[in-house]
Amino acid sequence: MNEALWDLYQRTCQDEMTPLEEFVRRLAAGEWGAYPKADVLELLGELETMMLGNIQMKMHEGARFAEMADEVSEQTHAEFEKLTSFVETAFP
């Protein structure tokens, strides 16, 4: 994984609370310099895996979470598909 990109993600999305979609659009606009498409796609893949894993962990914390897990997982996957599609077309 591109460590500089990971650090940028952490600083921008986690520390500054920037939504992931906005972060990806700003990356595509070159706000922080050029990042290879492959690195951005790898970051998105890692983030999706982490988020889906967190959803599965949360599922075990109670019936309410378990009932919502499938729907939330599907929504999360759809959001990442949308971001991945954007990256495929926006990055050279």
CSV table of N, CA, C and O in Angstrom, one decimal:
chain,number,residue,atom,x,y,z
A,1,MET,N,0.8,-1.2,0.0
A,1,MET,CA,0.0,0.0,0.0
A,1,MET,C,0.9,1.2,0.0
A,1,MET,O,1.9,1.3,0.6
A,2,ASN,N,0.4,2.2,-0.7
A,2,ASN,CA,1.1,3.5,-0.8
A,2,ASN,C,1.0,4.2,0.6
A,2,ASN,O,-0.1,4.7,0.9
A,3,GLU,N,2.1,4.3,1.3
A,3,GLU,CA,2.0,4.8,2.7
A,3,GLU,C,1.6,6.3,2.7
A,3,GLU,O,0.9,6.8,3.6
A,4,ALA,N,2.1,7.1,1.7
A,4,ALA,CA,1.8,8.5,1.7
A,4,ALA,C,0.3,8.7,1.4
A,4,ALA,O,-0.3,9.6,2.1
A,5,LEU,N,-0.3,7.9,0.6
A,5,LEU,CA,-1.7,7.9,0.3
A,5,LEU,C,-2.5,7.5,1.6
A,5,LEU,O,-3.5,8.2,1.9
A,6,TRP,N,-2.1,6.5,2.2
A,6,TRP,CA,-2.7,6.0,3.5
A,6,TRP,C,-2.7,7.1,4.5
A,6,TRP,O,-3.7,7.4,5.2
A,7,ASP,N,-1.5,7.8,4.7
A,7,ASP,CA,-1.4,8.9,5.6
A,7,ASP,C,-2.3,10.0,5.3
A,7,ASP,O,-2.9,10.6,6.2
A,8,LEU,N,-2.4,10.4,4.0
A,8,LEU,CA,-3.2,11.4,3.5
A,8,LEU,C,-4.7,11.1,3.8
A,8,LEU,O,-5.5,11.9,4.3
A,9,TYR,N,-5.1,9.8,3.6
A,9,TYR,CA,-6.5,9.4,3.9
A,9,TYR,C,-6.7,9.6,5.4
A,9,TYR,O,-7.8,10.1,5.8
A,10,GLN,N,-5.8,9.1,6.2
A,10,GLN,CA,-6.0,9.2,7.7
A,10,GLN,C,-6.2,10.6,8.1
A,10,GLN,O,-7.0,11.0,8.9
A,11,ARG,N,-5.3,11.5,7.6
A,11,ARG,CA,-5.3,12.9,8.0
A,11,ARG,C,-6.6,13.6,7.5
A,11,ARG,O,-7.2,14.3,8.3
A,12,THR,N,-7.0,13.3,6.3
A,12,THR,CA,-8.1,14.0,5.7
A,12,THR,C,-9.4,13.4,6.1
A,12,THR,O,-10.3,14.2,6.5
A,13,CYS,N,-9.6,12.1,6.1
A,13,CYS,CA,-10.9,11.5,6.4
A,13,CYS,C,-11.1,11.3,7.9
A,13,CYS,O,-12.2,11.5,8.4
A,14,GLN,N,-10.1,10.8,8.5
A,14,GLN,CA,-10.3,10.4,9.9
A,14,GLN,C,-10.1,11.6,10.8
A,14,GLN,O,-10.9,11.9,11.7
A,15,ASP,N,-9.0,12.4,10.6
A,15,ASP,CA,-8.8,13.5,11.5
A,15,ASP,C,-9.6,14.7,11.2
A,15,ASP,O,-10.2,15.4,12.1
A,16,GLU,N,-9.8,15.0,9.9
A,16,GLU,CA,-10.5,16.2,9.5
A,16,GLU,C,-12.0,15.9,9.2
A,16,GLU,O,-12.8,16.8,8.9
A,17,MET,N,-12.4,14.6,9.2
A,17,MET,CA,-13.8,14.2,9.0
A,17,MET,C,-14.3,14.5,7.6
A,17,MET,O,-15.5,14.7,7.4
A,18,THR,N,-13.4,14.4,6.6
A,18,THR,CA,-13.8,14.6,5.3
A,18,THR,C,-14.5,13.3,4.8
A,18,THR,O,-13.9,12.3,4.9
A,19,PRO,N,-15.6,13.4,4.1
A,19,PRO,CA,-16.3,12.2,3.6
A,19,PRO,C,-15.4,11.5,2.5
A,19,PRO,O,-14.6,12.2,1.8
A,20,LEU,N,-15.4,10.2,2.5
A,20,LEU,CA,-14.5,9.5,1.6
A,20,LEU,C,-14.8,9.9,0.1
A,20,LEU,O,-13.8,10.1,-0.6
A,21,GLU,N,-16.0,10.1,-0.3
A,21,GLU,CA,-16.3,10.5,-1.7
A,21,GLU,C,-15.6,11.8,-2.0
A,21,GLU,O,-15.0,12.0,-3.1
A,22,GLU,N,-15.7,12.8,-1.1
A,22,GLU,CA,-15.1,14.1,-1.3
A,22,GLU,C,-13.6,13.9,-1.4
A,22,GLU,O,-12.9,14.5,-2.3
A,23,PHE,N,-13.0,13.1,-0.6
A,23,PHE,CA,-11.6,12.8,-0.6
A,23,PHE,C,-11.1,12.3,-1.9
A,23,PHE,O,-10.2,12.7,-2.5
A,24,VAL,N,-11.9,11.3,-2.5
A,24,VAL,CA,-11.5,10.7,-3.7
A,24,VAL,C,-11.6,11.7,-4.9
A,24,VAL,O,-10.8,11.8,-5.8
A,25,ARG,N,-12.7,12.5,-4.8
A,25,ARG,CA,-12.8,13.6,-5.9
A,25,ARG,C,-11.7,14.6,-5.8
A,25,ARG,O,-11.2,15.0,-6.8
A,26,ARG,N,-11.3,14.9,-4.6
A,26,ARG,CA,-10.1,15.9,-4.5
A,26,ARG,C,-8.8,15.2,-4.9
A,26,ARG,O,-8.0,15.9,-5.5
A,27,LEU,N,-8.7,13.9,-4.7
A,27,LEU,CA,-7.5,13.2,-5.2
A,27,LEU,C,-7.5,13.2,-6.7
A,27,LEU,O,-6.5,13.5,-7.3
A,28,ALA,N,-8.7,13.0,-7.3
A,28,ALA,CA,-8.8,13.0,-8.8
A,28,ALA,C,-8.5,14.4,-9.4
A,28,ALA,O,-7.9,14.5,-10.5
A,29,ALA,N,-8.8,15.4,-8.6
A,29,ALA,CA,-8.5,16.8,-9.1
A,29,ALA,C,-7.0,17.2,-8.9
A,29,ALA,O,-6.6,18.2,-9.4
A,30,GLY,N,-6.3,16.3,-8.2
A,30,GLY,CA,-4.9,16.5,-8.1
A,30,GLY,C,-4.5,17.5,-7.0
A,30,GLY,O,-3.4,18.1,-6.9
A,31,GLU,N,-5.4,17.7,-6.0
A,31,GLU,CA,-5.2,18.6,-4.9
A,31,GLU,C,-4.0,18.4,-4.1
A,31,GLU,O,-3.3,19.3,-3.7
A,32,TRP,N,-3.6,17.1,-4.0
A,32,TRP,CA,-2.4,16.8,-3.2
A,32,TRP,C,-1.3,16.2,-4.1
A,32,TRP,O,-0.4,15.5,-3.6
A,33,GLY,N,-1.4,16.5,-5.4
A,33,GLY,CA,-0.4,15.9,-6.3
A,33,GLY,C,-1.0,14.7,-7.0
A,33,GLY,O,-2.2,14.3,-6.8
A,34,ALA,N,-0.2,14.0,-7.8
A,34,ALA,CA,-0.7,12.9,-8.6
A,34,ALA,C,-0.5,11.6,-7.8
A,34,ALA,O,0.6,11.4,-7.3
A,35,TYR,N,-1.5,10.8,-7.8
A,35,TYR,CA,-1.4,9.4,-7.3
A,35,TYR,C,-1.8,8.4,-8.4
A,35,TYR,O,-2.8,8.7,-9.0
A,36,PRO,N,-1.1,7.3,-8.5
A,36,PRO,CA,-1.5,6.4,-9.5
A,36,PRO,C,-2.9,5.7,-9.2
A,36,PRO,O,-3.2,5.5,-8.1
A,37,LYS,N,-3.6,5.5,-10.3
A,37,LYS,CA,-4.9,4.9,-10.2
A,37,LYS,C,-4.8,3.6,-9.4
A,37,LYS,O,-5.7,3.3,-8.5
A,38,ALA,N,-3.8,2.8,-9.7
A,38,ALA,CA,-3.7,1.5,-9.0
A,38,ALA,C,-3.6,1.7,-7.5
A,38,ALA,O,-4.2,0.9,-6.7
A,39,ASP,N,-2.9,2.7,-7.0
A,39,ASP,CA,-2.8,3.0,-5.6
A,39,ASP,C,-4.1,3.4,-5.0
A,39,ASP,O,-4.4,3.0,-3.9
A,40,VAL,N,-4.8,4.2,-5.7
A,40,VAL,CA,-6.1,4.7,-5.2
A,40,VAL,C,-7.1,3.5,-5.1
A,40,VAL,O,-7.8,3.3,-4.1
A,41,LEU,N,-7.1,2.6,-6.1
A,41,LEU,CA,-7.9,1.5,-6.1
A,41,LEU,C,-7.6,0.5,-5.0
A,41,LEU,O,-8.4,-0.1,-4.3
A,42,GLU,N,-6.3,0.4,-4.7
A,42,GLU,CA,-5.8,-0.5,-3.6
A,42,GLU,C,-6.3,0.1,-2.3
A,42,GLU,O,-6.8,-0.7,-1.4
A,43,LEU,N,-6.2,1.4,-2.1
A,43,LEU,CA,-6.7,2.0,-0.9
A,43,LEU,C,-8.2,1.8,-0.7
A,43,LEU,O,-8.6,1.4,0.3
A,44,LEU,N,-9.0,1.9,-1.8
A,44,LEU,CA,-10.4,1.7,-1.7
A,44,LEU,C,-10.7,0.3,-1.4
A,44,LEU,O,-11.6,0.0,-0.6
A,45,GLY,N,-10.0,-0.7,-1.9
A,45,GLY,CA,-10.2,-2.1,-1.6
A,45,GLY,C,-9.9,-2.4,-0.2
A,45,GLY,O,-10.6,-3.1,0.5
A,46,GLU,N,-8.8,-1.8,0.4
A,46,GLU,CA,-8.5,-2.0,1.8
A,46,GLU,C,-9.5,-1.4,2.7
A,46,GLU,O,-9.9,-2.0,3.7
A,47,LEU,N,-10.0,-0.2,2.3
A,47,LEU,CA,-11.0,0.4,3.2
A,47,LEU,C,-12.3,-0.4,3.1
A,47,LEU,O,-13.0,-0.5,4.2
A,48,GLU,N,-12.7,-0.8,2.0
A,48,GLU,CA,-14.0,-1.6,1.9
A,48,GLU,C,-13.8,-2.9,2.7
A,48,GLU,O,-14.8,-3.2,3.5
A,49,THR,N,-12.7,-3.6,2.6
A,49,THR,CA,-12.5,-4.8,3.4
A,49,THR,C,-12.6,-4.5,4.9
A,49,THR,O,-13.2,-5.2,5.7
A,50,MET,N,-12.0,-3.4,5.3
A,50,MET,CA,-12.0,-3.0,6.8
A,50,MET,C,-13.4,-2.7,7.2
A,50,MET,O,-13.9,-3.1,8.3
A,51,MET,N,-14.2,-1.9,6.4
A,51,MET,CA,-15.5,-1.5,6.8
A,51,MET,C,-16.5,-2.7,6.8
A,51,MET,O,-17.3,-2.8,7.8
A,52,LEU,N,-16.3,-3.6,5.8
A,52,LEU,CA,-17.2,-4.8,5.9
A,52,LEU,C,-16.9,-5.7,7.0
A,52,LEU,O,-17.7,-6.3,7.7
A,53,GLY,N,-15.6,-5.8,7.4
A,53,GLY,CA,-15.2,-6.5,8.6
A,53,GLY,C,-15.7,-5.9,9.9
A,53,GLY,O,-16.2,-6.6,10.8
A,54,ASN,N,-15.7,-4.6,9.9
A,54,ASN,CA,-16.3,-3.9,11.1
A,54,ASN,C,-17.8,-4.1,11.2
A,54,ASN,O,-18.3,-4.3,12.3
A,55,ILE,N,-18.5,-4.2,10.1
A,55,ILE,CA,-19.9,-4.5,10.1
A,55,ILE,C,-20.2,-5.9,10.6
A,55,ILE,O,-21.1,-6.1,11.4
A,56,GLN,N,-19.4,-6.8,10.2
A,56,GLN,CA,-19.5,-8.2,10.6
A,56,GLN,C,-19.2,-8.3,12.1
A,56,GLN,O,-19.9,-9.0,12.9
A,57,MET,N,-18.2,-7.6,12.6
A,57,MET,CA,-17.9,-7.6,14.1
A,57,MET,C,-19.1,-7.0,14.9
A,57,MET,O,-19.5,-7.6,15.9
A,58,LYS,N,-19.6,-5.9,14.4
A,58,LYS,CA,-20.8,-5.3,15.0
A,58,LYS,C,-22.0,-6.2,15.1
A,58,LYS,O,-22.8,-6.1,16.1
A,59,MET,N,-22.1,-7.0,14.1
A,59,MET,CA,-23.3,-7.9,14.0
A,59,MET,C,-23.4,-8.8,15.2
A,59,MET,O,-24.5,-9.1,15.7
A,60,HIS,N,-22.3,-9.1,15.8
A,60,HIS,CA,-22.3,-10.0,17.0
A,60,HIS,C,-22.5,-9.3,18.3
A,60,HIS,O,-22.6,-9.9,19.4
A,61,GLU,N,-22.8,-7.9,18.2
A,61,GLU,CA,-23.0,-7.2,19.5
A,61,GLU,C,-24.5,-7.1,19.8
A,61,GLU,O,-24.8,-6.5,20.8
A,62,GLY,N,-25.4,-7.7,19.0
A,62,GLY,CA,-26.8,-7.7,19.4
A,62,GLY,C,-27.7,-7.9,18.2
A,62,GLY,O,-27.3,-7.8,17.1
A,63,ALA,N,-28.9,-8.3,18.5
A,63,ALA,CA,-29.9,-8.6,17.5
A,63,ALA,C,-30.2,-7.5,16.6
A,63,ALA,O,-30.3,-7.7,15.3
A,64,ARG,N,-30.2,-6.3,17.1
A,64,ARG,CA,-30.5,-5.1,16.2
A,64,ARG,C,-29.4,-4.9,15.2
A,64,ARG,O,-29.7,-4.7,14.0
A,65,PHE,N,-28.2,-5.1,15.6
A,65,PHE,CA,-27.1,-4.9,14.6
A,65,PHE,C,-27.1,-6.1,13.6
A,65,PHE,O,-26.8,-5.9,12.4
A,66,ALA,N,-27.4,-7.3,14.1
A,66,ALA,CA,-27.4,-8.5,13.2
A,66,ALA,C,-28.5,-8.3,12.1
A,66,ALA,O,-28.3,-8.7,11.0
A,67,GLU,N,-29.7,-7.7,12.5
A,67,GLU,CA,-30.7,-7.5,11.6
A,67,GLU,C,-30.3,-6.5,10.5
A,67,GLU,O,-30.8,-6.6,9.3
A,68,MET,N,-29.5,-5.6,10.8
A,68,MET,CA,-29.1,-4.5,9.8
A,68,MET,C,-27.9,-4.9,9.0
A,68,MET,O,-27.6,-4.2,8.0
A,69,ALA,N,-27.1,-5.9,9.4
A,69,ALA,CA,-25.8,-6.2,8.9
A,69,ALA,C,-25.8,-6.4,7.3
A,69,ALA,O,-25.0,-5.8,6.6
A,70,ASP,N,-26.8,-7.2,6.9
A,70,ASP,CA,-26.8,-7.5,5.4
A,70,ASP,C,-27.1,-6.2,4.6
A,70,ASP,O,-26.4,-6.0,3.6
A,71,GLU,N,-28.1,-5.5,5.1
A,71,GLU,CA,-28.4,-4.3,4.3
A,71,GLU,C,-27.3,-3.2,4.3
A,71,GLU,O,-27.0,-2.7,3.3
A,72,VAL,N,-26.7,-3.1,5.5
A,72,VAL,CA,-25.6,-2.1,5.6
A,72,VAL,C,-24.4,-2.6,4.8
A,72,VAL,O,-23.7,-1.8,4.1
A,73,SER,N,-24.1,-3.9,4.8
A,73,SER,CA,-23.0,-4.4,4.0
A,73,SER,C,-23.3,-4.2,2.5
A,73,SER,O,-22.4,-3.8,1.7
A,74,GLU,N,-24.5,-4.4,2.0
A,74,GLU,CA,-24.8,-4.2,0.6
A,74,GLU,C,-24.7,-2.7,0.3
A,74,GLU,O,-24.2,-2.4,-0.8
A,75,GLN,N,-25.1,-1.8,1.1
A,75,GLN,CA,-25.0,-0.4,0.9
A,75,GLN,C,-23.5,0.0,0.8
A,75,GLN,O,-23.1,0.8,-0.1
A,76,THR,N,-22.8,-0.5,1.7
A,76,THR,CA,-21.3,-0.2,1.8
A,76,THR,C,-20.7,-0.7,0.5
A,76,THR,O,-19.9,0.1,-0.1
A,77,HIS,N,-21.0,-1.9,0.1
A,77,HIS,CA,-20.4,-2.4,-1.2
A,77,HIS,C,-20.8,-1.6,-2.4
A,77,HIS,O,-19.9,-1.3,-3.2
A,78,ALA,N,-22.0,-1.2,-2.4
A,78,ALA,CA,-22.5,-0.3,-3.5
A,78,ALA,C,-21.8,1.0,-3.6
A,78,ALA,O,-21.4,1.5,-4.7
A,79,GLU,N,-21.5,1.6,-2.4
A,79,GLU,CA,-20.8,2.9,-2.4
A,79,GLU,C,-19.4,2.7,-2.9
A,79,GLU,O,-18.9,3.6,-3.6
A,80,PHE,N,-18.7,1.6,-2.5
A,80,PHE,CA,-17.4,1.4,-3.0
A,80,PHE,C,-17.3,1.1,-4.4
A,80,PHE,O,-16.4,1.4,-5.1
A,81,GLU,N,-18.4,0.4,-5.0
A,81,GLU,CA,-18.4,0.1,-6.4
A,81,GLU,C,-18.5,1.5,-7.2
A,81,GLU,O,-17.9,1.6,-8.2
A,82,LYS,N,-19.3,2.4,-6.6
A,82,LYS,CA,-19.5,3.7,-7.2
A,82,LYS,C,-18.1,4.5,-7.2
A,82,LYS,O,-17.7,5.0,-8.2
A,83,LEU,N,-17.5,4.4,-6.1
A,83,LEU,CA,-16.2,5.1,-6.0
A,83,LEU,C,-15.1,4.5,-6.9
A,83,LEU,O,-14.4,5.2,-7.6
A,84,THR,N,-15.1,3.2,-7.0
A,84,THR,CA,-14.2,2.5,-7.9
A,84,THR,C,-14.4,2.8,-9.3
A,84,THR,O,-13.5,3.1,-10.1
A,85,SER,N,-15.7,2.9,-9.7
A,85,SER,CA,-16.1,3.2,-11.1
A,85,SER,C,-15.6,4.6,-11.4
A,85,SER,O,-15.0,4.9,-12.5
A,86,PHE,N,-15.8,5.6,-10.4
A,86,PHE,CA,-15.3,6.9,-10.6
A,86,PHE,C,-13.8,7.0,-10.8
A,86,PHE,O,-13.3,7.6,-11.7
A,87,VAL,N,-13.1,6.2,-10.0
A,87,VAL,CA,-11.6,6.2,-10.1
A,87,VAL,C,-11.2,5.7,-11.4
A,87,VAL,O,-10.2,6.2,-12.0
A,88,GLU,N,-11.8,4.6,-11.9
A,88,GLU,CA,-11.5,4.0,-13.2
A,88,GLU,C,-11.6,5.0,-14.3
A,88,GLU,O,-10.8,4.9,-15.2
A,89,THR,N,-12.5,5.9,-14.2
A,89,THR,CA,-12.7,6.9,-15.3
A,89,THR,C,-11.9,8.2,-15.1
A,89,THR,O,-11.6,8.9,-16.0
A,90,ALA,N,-11.7,8.6,-13.8
A,90,ALA,CA,-11.2,9.9,-13.5
A,90,ALA,C,-9.6,9.9,-13.5
A,90,ALA,O,-9.0,11.0,-13.6
A,91,PHE,N,-9.0,8.8,-13.3
A,91,PHE,CA,-7.6,8.7,-13.2
A,91,PHE,C,-7.0,8.1,-14.5
A,91,PHE,O,-7.6,7.2,-15.0
A,92,PRO,N,-5.9,8.7,-14.9
A,92,PRO,CA,-5.3,8.1,-16.1
A,92,PRO,C,-4.7,6.7,-15.9
A,92,PRO,O,-4.4,6.3,-14.9
